[in-house]
Amino acid sequence: QLPSEPHAPFSYLGLITDFNGVDVHQYSDRTVLSCESYIDRVLRSHGWSTPGRDDLERAHAEKPQSPLPIDAVHTMFAVDGFPEGTAEHTQLATRFGFNYRTLLGELLYAYVTCRPDIGYAVIALSKFAAAPAECHFAFLKKITKYLRSTRTWGIHFRRHQPDTTLPSCPFHAVTADPSLPTFPAPESGISLTGFIDAAHANDLRKRRSTTGY
């Protein structure tokens, strides 16, 4: 508000619920960012809204399944795809029902906003955007199915002090895997702490590393 303005040039419209494709859920003990609505729009645009067998398997699994199979790295680097503009590339895109770069871009947006769990898979498949093969198309679609069954997942920012004017959080805490190292505790409840990892030299052709999260 400038000194010459009698009133502030904006008004309070209540708690934010969404911003630029990101859903904002505010609860008494945390704020949750997810892209459930964005994922639903992507699924509808490709005609993949109906849950399939993969969704049922993930719903009954003891642990969440990964976006890609364990042997995906060796598979994706073992084949050469067809460059964009070739008849073979067009046939693949027609058979799978989507443009590779288009779906890759849609998944990248989900990754950089609030779905870091698909980061490694999306970045790895982006290396083949210029000449994807059949397995790359299949892996990209598999990531989308993974998002379909985990659409409510997101990033949780815990409040330093609970706000009793907001509703309670309906999410249940995930049970830690005792076989994995203990996650480093933040220095304080209000400090922003990030951790990143990378698969070292997993590019089987150029021996480059791939960023994780």
PDB file of C-alpha atoms in Angstrom:
ATOM      1  CA  GLN A   1       0.000   0.000   0.000  1.00  0.00           C
ATOM      2  CA  LEU A   2       1.423   3.327  -1.091  1.00  0.00           C
ATOM      3  CA  PRO A   3       1.095   6.475   1.030  1.00  0.00           C
ATOM      4  CA  SER A   4      -1.226   7.953  -1.594  1.00  0.00           C
ATOM      5  CA  GLU A   5      -3.588   4.964  -1.449  1.00  0.00           C
ATOM      6  CA  PRO A   6      -6.363   5.147   1.174  1.00  0.00           C
ATOM      7  CA  HIS A   7      -6.799   1.379   1.170  1.00  0.00           C
ATOM      8  CA  ALA A   8      -4.636  -1.624   0.396  1.00  0.00           C
ATOM      9  CA  PRO A   9      -5.019  -2.608  -3.310  1.00  0.00           C
ATOM     10  CA  PHE A  10      -5.914  -6.177  -2.420  1.00  0.00           C
ATOM     11  CA  SER A  11      -8.419  -8.038  -0.308  1.00  0.00           C
ATOM     12  CA  TYR A  12      -8.328 -11.169   1.817  1.00  0.00           C
ATOM     13  CA  LEU A  13     -10.058 -14.037   0.010  1.00  0.00           C
ATOM     14  CA  GLY A  14      -9.520 -16.738   2.618  1.00  0.00           C
ATOM     15  CA  LEU A  15      -7.074 -19.610   2.787  1.00  0.00           C
ATOM     16  CA  ILE A  16      -5.478 -20.551  -0.503  1.00  0.00           C
ATOM     17  CA  THR A  17      -6.689 -23.890  -1.888  1.00  0.00           C
ATOM     18  CA  ASP A  18      -4.832 -24.096  -5.185  1.00  0.00           C
ATOM     19  CA  PHE A  19      -2.146 -22.249  -7.091  1.00  0.00           C
ATOM     20  CA  ASN A  20      -0.972 -22.831 -10.647  1.00  0.00           C
ATOM     21  CA  GLY A  21      -1.931 -26.498 -10.724  1.00  0.00           C
ATOM     22  CA  VAL A  22      -0.888 -27.251  -7.132  1.00  0.00           C
ATOM     23  CA  ASP A  23      -3.521 -28.171  -4.526  1.00  0.00           C
ATOM     24  CA  VAL A  24      -2.975 -26.600  -1.104  1.00  0.00           C
ATOM     25  CA  HIS A  25      -4.546 -28.414   1.861  1.00  0.00           C
ATOM     26  CA  GLN A  26      -4.257 -26.615   5.188  1.00  0.00           C
ATOM     27  CA  TYR A  27      -4.712 -28.538   8.430  1.00  0.00           C
ATOM     28  CA  SER A  28      -4.183 -27.836  12.089  1.00  0.00           C
ATOM     29  CA  ASP A  29      -0.736 -29.440  12.225  1.00  0.00           C
ATOM     30  CA  ARG A  30       0.515 -29.123   8.639  1.00  0.00           C
ATOM     31  CA  THR A  31       0.117 -27.748   5.140  1.00  0.00           C
ATOM     32  CA  VAL A  32       0.046 -30.302   2.346  1.00  0.00           C
ATOM     33  CA  LEU A  33       0.955 -29.541  -1.263  1.00  0.00           C
ATOM     34  CA  SER A  34      -0.201 -32.033  -3.876  1.00  0.00           C
ATOM     35  CA  CYS A  35      -1.082 -32.035  -7.557  1.00  0.00           C
ATOM     36  CA  GLU A  36      -4.077 -34.363  -7.430  1.00  0.00           C
ATOM     37  CA  SER A  37      -6.239 -32.080  -9.572  1.00  0.00           C
ATOM     38  CA  TYR A  38      -3.440 -31.651 -12.113  1.00  0.00           C
ATOM     39  CA  ILE A  39      -2.877 -35.417 -12.310  1.00  0.00           C
ATOM     40  CA  ASP A  40      -6.610 -35.938 -12.836  1.00  0.00           C
ATOM     41  CA  ARG A  41      -6.576 -33.461 -15.739  1.00  0.00           C
ATOM     42  CA  VAL A  42      -3.596 -35.206 -17.331  1.00  0.00           C
ATOM     43  CA  LEU A  43      -5.306 -38.587 -16.974  1.00  0.00           C
ATOM     44  CA  ARG A  44      -8.541 -37.295 -18.486  1.00  0.00           C
ATOM     45  CA  SER A  45      -6.723 -35.723 -21.427  1.00  0.00           C
ATOM     46  CA  HIS A  46      -5.220 -39.115 -22.299  1.00  0.00           C
ATOM     47  CA  GLY A  47      -8.279 -41.203 -21.432  1.00  0.00           C
ATOM     48  CA  TRP A  48      -6.540 -43.009 -18.549  1.00  0.00           C
ATOM     49  CA  SER A  49      -8.808 -42.059 -15.658  1.00  0.00           C
ATOM     50  CA  THR A  50     -10.205 -45.557 -15.134  1.00  0.00           C
ATOM     51  CA  PRO A  51      -8.176 -47.510 -12.555  1.00  0.00           C
ATOM     52  CA  GLY A  52      -6.549 -50.702 -13.763  1.00  0.00           C
ATOM     53  CA  ARG A  53      -4.984 -53.827 -12.305  1.00  0.00           C
ATOM     54  CA  ASP A  54      -1.843 -51.911 -11.293  1.00  0.00           C
ATOM     55  CA  ASP A  55      -3.917 -49.610  -9.109  1.00  0.00           C
ATOM     56  CA  LEU A  56      -5.525 -52.551  -7.303  1.00  0.00           C
ATOM     57  CA  GLU A  57      -2.140 -54.202  -6.739  1.00  0.00           C
ATOM     58  CA  ARG A  58      -0.684 -51.016  -5.264  1.00  0.00           C
ATOM     59  CA  ALA A  59      -3.725 -50.553  -3.033  1.00  0.00           C
ATOM     60  CA  HIS A  60      -3.221 -53.983  -1.460  1.00  0.00           C
ATOM     61  CA  ALA A  61       0.584 -53.955  -1.408  1.00  0.00           C
ATOM     62  CA  GLU A  62       2.429 -53.747   1.918  1.00  0.00           C
ATOM     63  CA  LYS A  63       4.876 -51.209   0.482  1.00  0.00           C
ATOM     64  CA  PRO A  64       4.360 -48.611  -2.257  1.00  0.00           C
ATOM     65  CA  GLN A  65       5.638 -49.803  -5.623  1.00  0.00           C
ATOM     66  CA  SER A  66       8.238 -47.772  -7.488  1.00  0.00           C
ATOM     67  CA  PRO A  67       7.433 -45.753 -10.627  1.00  0.00           C
ATOM     68  CA  LEU A  68       9.694 -48.030 -12.701  1.00  0.00           C
ATOM     69  CA  PRO A  69      10.737 -51.687 -12.430  1.00  0.00           C
ATOM     70  CA  ILE A  70      14.102 -52.509 -10.895  1.00  0.00           C
ATOM     71  CA  ASP A  71      15.681 -53.540 -14.206  1.00  0.00           C
ATOM     72  CA  ALA A  72      14.390 -50.489 -16.083  1.00  0.00           C
ATOM     73  CA  VAL A  73      17.827 -48.849 -16.428  1.00  0.00           C
ATOM     74  CA  HIS A  74      19.353 -51.807 -18.259  1.00  0.00           C
ATOM     75  CA  THR A  75      16.270 -52.148 -20.463  1.00  0.00           C
ATOM     76  CA  MET A  76      16.052 -48.503 -21.510  1.00  0.00           C
ATOM     77  CA  PHE A  77      19.742 -48.273 -22.441  1.00  0.00           C
ATOM     78  CA  ALA A  78      19.785 -51.608 -24.278  1.00  0.00           C
ATOM     79  CA  VAL A  79      17.715 -50.424 -27.242  1.00  0.00           C
ATOM     80  CA  ASP A  80      17.920 -47.605 -29.771  1.00  0.00           C
ATOM     81  CA  GLY A  81      14.744 -45.712 -30.552  1.00  0.00           C
ATOM     82  CA  PHE A  82      13.454 -43.954 -33.623  1.00  0.00           C
ATOM     83  CA  PRO A  83      14.192 -40.226 -34.111  1.00  0.00           C
ATOM     84  CA  GLU A  84      11.314 -37.786 -34.140  1.00  0.00           C
ATOM     85  CA  GLY A  85       9.852 -37.214 -37.576  1.00  0.00           C
ATOM     86  CA  THR A  86      10.427 -40.764 -38.778  1.00  0.00           C
ATOM     87  CA  ALA A  87       7.583 -43.057 -39.755  1.00  0.00           C
ATOM     88  CA  GLU A  88       8.548 -45.516 -37.027  1.00  0.00           C
ATOM     89  CA  HIS A  89       8.347 -42.824 -34.346  1.00  0.00           C
ATOM     90  CA  THR A  90       4.927 -41.732 -35.600  1.00  0.00           C
ATOM     91  CA  GLN A  91       3.690 -45.322 -35.541  1.00  0.00           C
ATOM     92  CA  LEU A  92       4.838 -45.748 -31.928  1.00  0.00           C
ATOM     93  CA  ALA A  93       3.129 -42.532 -30.842  1.00  0.00           C
ATOM     94  CA  THR A  94      -0.066 -43.599 -32.598  1.00  0.00           C
ATOM     95  CA  ARG A  95      -0.019 -47.086 -31.077  1.00  0.00           C
ATOM     96  CA  PHE A  96       0.555 -45.812 -27.532  1.00  0.00           C
ATOM     97  CA  GLY A  97      -1.838 -42.906 -27.971  1.00  0.00           C
ATOM     98  CA  PHE A  98       0.355 -40.026 -26.836  1.00  0.00           C
ATOM     99  CA  ASN A  99       3.220 -37.804 -27.900  1.00  0.00           C
ATOM    100  CA  TYR A 100       6.376 -38.685 -25.957  1.00  0.00           C
ATOM    101  CA  ARG A 101       7.560 -35.121 -25.333  1.00  0.00           C
ATOM    102  CA  THR A 102       4.063 -33.970 -24.367  1.00  0.00           C
ATOM    103  CA  LEU A 103       3.581 -36.588 -21.663  1.00  0.00           C
ATOM    104  CA  LEU A 104       7.181 -36.137 -20.514  1.00  0.00           C
ATOM    105  CA  GLY A 105       6.569 -32.425 -20.003  1.00  0.00           C
ATOM    106  CA  GLU A 106       3.373 -33.101 -18.069  1.00  0.00           C
ATOM    107  CA  LEU A 107       5.190 -35.499 -15.758  1.00  0.00           C
ATOM    108  CA  LEU A 108       8.083 -33.069 -15.326  1.00  0.00           C
ATOM    109  CA  TYR A 109       5.675 -30.432 -14.030  1.00  0.00           C
ATOM    110  CA  ALA A 110       4.312 -32.832 -11.420  1.00  0.00           C
ATOM    111  CA  TYR A 111       7.879 -33.713 -10.431  1.00  0.00           C
ATOM    112  CA  VAL A 112       9.155 -30.159  -9.927  1.00  0.00           C
ATOM    113  CA  THR A 113       6.058 -28.975  -8.042  1.00  0.00           C
ATOM    114  CA  CYS A 114       5.345 -31.596  -5.395  1.00  0.00           C
ATOM    115  CA  ARG A 115       6.103 -35.130  -6.597  1.00  0.00           C
ATOM    116  CA  PRO A 116       9.850 -35.657  -6.087  1.00  0.00           C
ATOM    117  CA  ASP A 117       9.276 -39.425  -5.881  1.00  0.00           C
ATOM    118  CA  ILE A 118       9.069 -39.640  -9.688  1.00  0.00           C
ATOM    119  CA  GLY A 119      12.154 -37.473 -10.216  1.00  0.00           C
ATOM    120  CA  TYR A 120      14.652 -40.196 -11.007  1.00  0.00           C
ATOM    121  CA  ALA A 121      12.290 -42.021 -13.381  1.00  0.00           C
ATOM    122  CA  VAL A 122      11.294 -38.891 -15.305  1.00  0.00           C
ATOM    123  CA  ILE A 123      14.836 -37.532 -15.612  1.00  0.00           C
ATOM    124  CA  ALA A 124      16.122 -40.908 -16.804  1.00  0.00           C
ATOM    125  CA  LEU A 125      13.446 -41.166 -19.505  1.00  0.00           C
ATOM    126  CA  SER A 126      14.005 -37.572 -20.610  1.00  0.00           C
ATOM    127  CA  LYS A 127      17.371 -38.692 -22.008  1.00  0.00           C
ATOM    128  CA  PHE A 128      15.525 -40.555 -24.755  1.00  0.00           C
ATOM    129  CA  ALA A 129      13.122 -37.791 -25.773  1.00  0.00           C
ATOM    130  CA  ALA A 130      14.807 -37.288 -29.156  1.00  0.00           C
ATOM    131  CA  ALA A 131      14.562 -40.946 -30.169  1.00  0.00           C
ATOM    132  CA  PRO A 132      12.404 -43.062 -27.835  1.00  0.00           C
ATOM    133  CA  ALA A 133      11.878 -46.783 -28.363  1.00  0.00           C
ATOM    134  CA  GLU A 134       8.857 -48.883 -27.472  1.00  0.00           C
ATOM    135  CA  CYS A 135      10.105 -49.562 -23.932  1.00  0.00           C
ATOM    136  CA  HIS A 136      10.538 -45.842 -23.269  1.00  0.00           C
ATOM    137  CA  PHE A 137       6.930 -45.170 -24.280  1.00  0.00           C
ATOM    138  CA  ALA A 138       5.813 -48.030 -22.014  1.00  0.00           C
ATOM    139  CA  PHE A 139       7.876 -46.796 -19.057  1.00  0.00           C
ATOM    140  CA  LEU A 140       6.546 -43.255 -19.442  1.00  0.00           C
ATOM    141  CA  LYS A 141       2.972 -44.540 -19.377  1.00  0.00           C
ATOM    142  CA  LYS A 142       3.808 -46.683 -16.332  1.00  0.00           C
ATOM    143  CA  ILE A 143       4.871 -43.558 -14.412  1.00  0.00           C
ATOM    144  CA  THR A 144       1.508 -41.998 -15.243  1.00  0.00           C
ATOM    145  CA  LYS A 145      -0.274 -45.092 -13.902  1.00  0.00           C
ATOM    146  CA  TYR A 146       1.856 -44.824 -10.765  1.00  0.00           C
ATOM    147  CA  LEU A 147       0.667 -41.236 -10.308  1.00  0.00           C
ATOM    148  CA  ARG A 148      -2.915 -42.361 -10.844  1.00  0.00           C
ATOM    149  CA  SER A 149      -2.715 -44.761  -7.896  1.00  0.00           C
ATOM    150  CA  THR A 150      -0.816 -42.261  -5.690  1.00  0.00           C
ATOM    151  CA  ARG A 151      -2.522 -39.054  -6.788  1.00  0.00           C
ATOM    152  CA  THR A 152      -3.118 -37.854  -3.226  1.00  0.00           C
ATOM    153  CA  TRP A 153       0.574 -37.986  -2.310  1.00  0.00           C
ATOM    154  CA  GLY A 154       2.436 -34.729  -1.848  1.00  0.00           C
ATOM    155  CA  ILE A 155       4.762 -32.725   0.368  1.00  0.00           C
ATOM    156  CA  HIS A 156       3.856 -32.158   4.022  1.00  0.00           C
ATOM    157  CA  PHE A 157       5.030 -29.008   5.778  1.00  0.00           C
ATOM    158  CA  ARG A 158       4.463 -29.390   9.506  1.00  0.00           C
ATOM    159  CA  ARG A 159       3.485 -26.378  11.582  1.00  0.00           C
ATOM    160  CA  HIS A 160       5.694 -25.270  14.439  1.00  0.00           C
ATOM    161  CA  GLN A 161       2.548 -24.670  16.500  1.00  0.00           C
ATOM    162  CA  PRO A 162      -0.871 -26.286  15.783  1.00  0.00           C
ATOM    163  CA  ASP A 163      -3.626 -24.017  14.518  1.00  0.00           C
ATOM    164  CA  THR A 164      -6.839 -25.116  16.223  1.00  0.00           C
ATOM    165  CA  THR A 165      -8.987 -23.081  13.812  1.00  0.00           C
ATOM    166  CA  LEU A 166      -8.129 -25.508  10.998  1.00  0.00           C
ATOM    167  CA  PRO A 167      -9.390 -29.090  10.538  1.00  0.00           C
ATOM    168  CA  SER A 168      -7.378 -32.130  11.583  1.00  0.00           C
ATOM    169  CA  CYS A 169      -5.209 -33.854   9.020  1.00  0.00           C
ATOM    170  CA  PRO A 170      -6.788 -37.055   7.622  1.00  0.00           C
ATOM    171  CA  PHE A 171      -3.440 -38.538   6.559  1.00  0.00           C
ATOM    172  CA  HIS A 172      -1.848 -41.358   8.496  1.00  0.00           C
ATOM    173  CA  ALA A 173       1.855 -41.388   9.210  1.00  0.00           C
ATOM    174  CA  VAL A 174       3.889 -43.795   7.087  1.00  0.00           C
ATOM    175  CA  THR A 175       5.561 -46.563   9.060  1.00  0.00           C
ATOM    176  CA  ALA A 176       9.334 -46.339   8.749  1.00  0.00           C
ATOM    177  CA  ASP A 177      11.172 -49.251   7.151  1.00  0.00           C
ATOM    178  CA  PRO A 178      13.541 -50.621   9.838  1.00  0.00           C
ATOM    179  CA  SER A 179      15.906 -51.969   7.168  1.00  0.00           C
ATOM    180  CA  LEU A 180      16.697 -48.436   5.948  1.00  0.00           C
ATOM    181  CA  PRO A 181      18.876 -45.778   7.629  1.00  0.00           C
ATOM    182  CA  THR A 182      17.173 -43.306   9.942  1.00  0.00           C
ATOM    183  CA  PHE A 183      16.061 -40.136   8.156  1.00  0.00           C
ATOM    184  CA  PRO A 184      18.076 -37.115   9.392  1.00  0.00           C
ATOM    185  CA  ALA A 185      16.083 -34.978  11.790  1.00  0.00           C
ATOM    186  CA  PRO A 186      15.827 -31.220  11.017  1.00  0.00           C
ATOM    187  CA  GLU A 187      17.533 -28.792  13.352  1.00  0.00           C
ATOM    188  CA  SER A 188      14.224 -27.182  14.261  1.00  0.00           C
ATOM    189  CA  GLY A 189      10.555 -27.458  13.431  1.00  0.00           C
ATOM    190  CA  ILE A 190      10.623 -24.388  11.194  1.00  0.00           C
ATOM    191  CA  SER A 191      13.881 -24.956   9.317  1.00  0.00           C
ATOM    192  CA  LEU A 192      13.675 -25.833   5.628  1.00  0.00           C
ATOM    193  CA  THR A 193      15.892 -28.864   5.077  1.00  0.00           C
ATOM    194  CA  GLY A 194      16.432 -30.698   1.806  1.00  0.00           C
ATOM    195  CA  PHE A 195      18.224 -33.886   0.843  1.00  0.00           C
ATOM    196  CA  ILE A 196      19.270 -35.000  -2.618  1.00  0.00           C
ATOM    197  CA  ASP A 197      20.800 -38.113  -4.060  1.00  0.00           C
ATOM    198  CA  ALA A 198      21.933 -39.323  -7.461  1.00  0.00           C
ATOM    199  CA  ALA A 199      22.459 -42.633  -9.222  1.00  0.00           C
ATOM    200  CA  HIS A 200      26.185 -42.621  -9.902  1.00  0.00           C
ATOM    201  CA  ALA A 201      27.178 -43.263 -13.543  1.00  0.00           C
ATOM    202  CA  ASN A 202      23.996 -45.194 -14.288  1.00  0.00           C
ATOM    203  CA  ASP A 203      23.953 -43.972 -17.903  1.00  0.00           C
ATOM    204  CA  LEU A 204      25.270 -47.147 -19.516  1.00  0.00           C
ATOM    205  CA  ARG A 205      26.359 -45.281 -22.655  1.00  0.00           C
ATOM    206  CA  LYS A 206      28.051 -42.133 -21.372  1.00  0.00           C
ATOM    207  CA  ARG A 207      28.422 -43.041 -17.697  1.00  0.00           C
ATOM    208  CA  ARG A 208      26.667 -39.898 -16.513  1.00  0.00           C
ATOM    209  CA  SER A 209      24.773 -39.730 -13.247  1.00  0.00           C
ATOM    210  CA  THR A 210      21.054 -39.142 -12.820  1.00  0.00           C
ATOM    211  CA  THR A 211      19.632 -36.852 -10.136  1.00  0.00           C
ATOM    212  CA  GLY A 212      17.276 -38.338  -7.583  1.00  0.00           C
ATOM    213  CA  TYR A 213      15.647 -36.526  -4.674  1.00  0.00           C
TER     214      TYR A 213
END
